[in-house]
Amino acid sequence: MFQTPQRTRQARRLRADMTGAEARLWAMLRGRRFEGLKFRRQAPVAGAIPDFVCPELKLLIELDGGIHDLKVFKDAERDHRLAEAGFTVLRFGNEAFLRNPGIVLEAIRLHAAGQRKA
């Protein structure tokens, strides 16, 4: 899928309206602060706009609020489409992340270790 002006506008809007959980994770990831990995936030990828993207690892991080409980099927379809494009999607609930940010960081670390061995 190609980038469209509408997706660009949507990505910019999402970057401007980050949730508290997204802002907290971004503070941990930005500027290669975590494991020297480069992350982008709310960047269009394969027709989707995931919360965080690590192009080097082809890794997408999603922090989901309660609304995603109503969109499980749609999220699963989207994750499948992204997997077909070669990306790994890691999903975490906002509340779980806010209670224990280490779960997200450890999942990223484990994924990076696996990718670097391959």
GROMACS .gro file of C-alpha atoms in nm:
model
  118
    1MET     CA    1   0.000   0.000   0.000
    2PHE     CA    2   0.124   0.342  -0.088
    3GLN     CA    3   0.135   0.650   0.127
    4THR     CA    4  -0.147   0.894   0.065
    5PRO     CA    5  -0.191   1.255   0.172
    6GLN     CA    6  -0.476   1.139   0.399
    7ARG     CA    7  -0.249   0.890   0.581
    8THR     CA    8   0.017   1.159   0.620
    9ARG     CA    9  -0.238   1.395   0.778
   10GLN     CA   10  -0.366   1.117   1.004
   11ALA     CA   11  -0.011   1.028   1.119
   12ARG     CA   12   0.061   1.393   1.198
   13ARG     CA   13  -0.264   1.420   1.395
   14LEU     CA   14  -0.182   1.104   1.592
   15ARG     CA   15   0.167   1.233   1.674
   16ALA     CA   16   0.015   1.552   1.808
   17ASP     CA   17  -0.243   1.366   2.020
   18MET     CA   18  -0.039   1.097   2.195
   19THR     CA   19  -0.189   0.924   2.496
   20GLY     CA   20  -0.011   0.943   2.831
   21ALA     CA   21   0.115   0.587   2.789
   22GLU     CA   22   0.247   0.663   2.440
   23ALA     CA   23   0.422   0.977   2.562
   24ARG     CA   24   0.587   0.782   2.845
   25LEU     CA   25   0.708   0.504   2.614
   26TRP     CA   26   0.827   0.757   2.356
   27ALA     CA   27   1.039   0.924   2.625
   28MET     CA   28   1.209   0.586   2.680
   29LEU     CA   29   1.259   0.503   2.311
   30ARG     CA   30   1.335   0.831   2.135
   31GLY     CA   31   1.683   0.934   2.033
   32ARG     CA   32   1.815   0.575   2.039
   33ARG     CA   33   1.781   0.575   2.419
   34PHE     CA   34   1.685   0.209   2.433
   35GLU     CA   35   1.948  -0.043   2.319
   36GLY     CA   36   2.066   0.206   2.054
   37LEU     CA   37   1.760   0.126   1.842
   38LYS     CA   38   1.601   0.388   1.619
   39PHE     CA   39   1.226   0.422   1.670
   40ARG     CA   40   0.973   0.641   1.494
   41ARG     CA   41   0.628   0.717   1.628
   42GLN     CA   42   0.300   0.715   1.441
   43ALA     CA   43   0.473   0.652   1.109
   44PRO     CA   44   0.280   0.501   0.816
   45VAL     CA   45   0.381   0.139   0.750
   46ALA     CA   46   0.217  -0.099   0.502
   47GLY     CA   47  -0.113   0.087   0.506
   48ALA     CA   48  -0.126   0.124   0.884
   49ILE     CA   49  -0.006   0.381   1.135
   50PRO     CA   50   0.135   0.190   1.434
   51ASP     CA   51   0.224   0.369   1.756
   52PHE     CA   52   0.597   0.293   1.729
   53VAL     CA   53   0.815   0.151   1.452
   54CYS     CA   54   1.169   0.016   1.465
   55PRO     CA   55   1.259  -0.017   1.095
   56GLU     CA   56   1.587  -0.199   1.170
   57LEU     CA   57   1.401  -0.483   1.343
   58LYS     CA   58   1.082  -0.456   1.135
   59LEU     CA   59   0.911  -0.427   1.472
   60LEU     CA   60   0.587  -0.244   1.550
   61ILE     CA   61   0.477  -0.161   1.905
   62GLU     CA   62   0.111  -0.090   1.979
   63LEU     CA   63  -0.016   0.048   2.310
   64ASP     CA   64  -0.389  -0.012   2.316
   65GLY     CA   65  -0.654   0.159   2.522
   66GLY     CA   66  -0.989   0.011   2.620
   67ILE     CA   67  -1.146   0.082   2.280
   68HIS     CA   68  -0.933  -0.195   2.132
   69ASP     CA   69  -1.135  -0.447   2.333
   70LEU     CA   70  -1.412  -0.372   2.084
   71LYS     CA   71  -1.182  -0.398   1.782
   72VAL     CA   72  -1.013  -0.733   1.842
   73PHE     CA   73  -1.108  -0.879   1.502
   74LYS     CA   74  -1.008  -0.564   1.314
   75ASP     CA   75  -0.674  -0.547   1.503
   76ALA     CA   76  -0.607  -0.916   1.426
   77GLU     CA   77  -0.669  -0.858   1.054
   78ARG     CA   78  -0.438  -0.558   1.058
   79ASP     CA   79  -0.167  -0.750   1.245
   80HIS     CA   80  -0.194  -1.032   0.990
   81ARG     CA   81  -0.156  -0.787   0.702
   82LEU     CA   82   0.151  -0.633   0.870
   83ALA     CA   83   0.300  -0.978   0.933
   84GLU     CA   84   0.258  -1.057   0.564
   85ALA     CA   85   0.459  -0.740   0.495
   86GLY     CA   86   0.737  -0.880   0.716
   87PHE     CA   87   0.669  -0.693   1.040
   88THR     CA   88   0.630  -0.825   1.392
   89VAL     CA   89   0.358  -0.655   1.598
   90LEU     CA   90   0.380  -0.645   1.977
   91ARG     CA   91   0.060  -0.526   2.149
   92PHE     CA   92   0.027  -0.412   2.507
   93GLY     CA   93  -0.254  -0.251   2.700
   94ASN     CA   94  -0.197   0.104   2.818
   95GLU     CA   95  -0.272   0.012   3.179
   96ALA     CA   96  -0.037  -0.288   3.177
   97PHE     CA   97   0.241  -0.070   3.038
   98LEU     CA   98   0.181   0.208   3.289
   99ARG     CA   99   0.188  -0.041   3.579
  100ASN     CA  100   0.505  -0.210   3.455
  101PRO     CA  101   0.692  -0.046   3.164
  102GLY     CA  102   0.955  -0.316   3.190
  103ILE     CA  103   0.727  -0.568   3.016
  104VAL     CA  104   0.738  -0.369   2.693
  105LEU     CA  105   1.110  -0.298   2.715
  106GLU     CA  106   1.190  -0.663   2.785
  107ALA     CA  107   0.975  -0.776   2.490
  108ILE     CA  108   1.163  -0.534   2.263
  109ARG     CA  109   1.497  -0.651   2.402
  110LEU     CA  110   1.409  -1.018   2.343
  111HIS     CA  111   1.288  -0.949   1.990
  112ALA     CA  112   1.605  -0.752   1.911
  113ALA     CA  113   1.824  -1.032   2.046
  114GLY     CA  114   1.643  -1.283   1.826
  115GLN     CA  115   1.673  -1.064   1.518
  116ARG     CA  116   2.042  -0.996   1.573
  117LYS     CA  117   2.120  -1.369   1.596
  118ALA     CA  118   1.942  -1.440   1.266
   0.00000   0.00000   0.00000
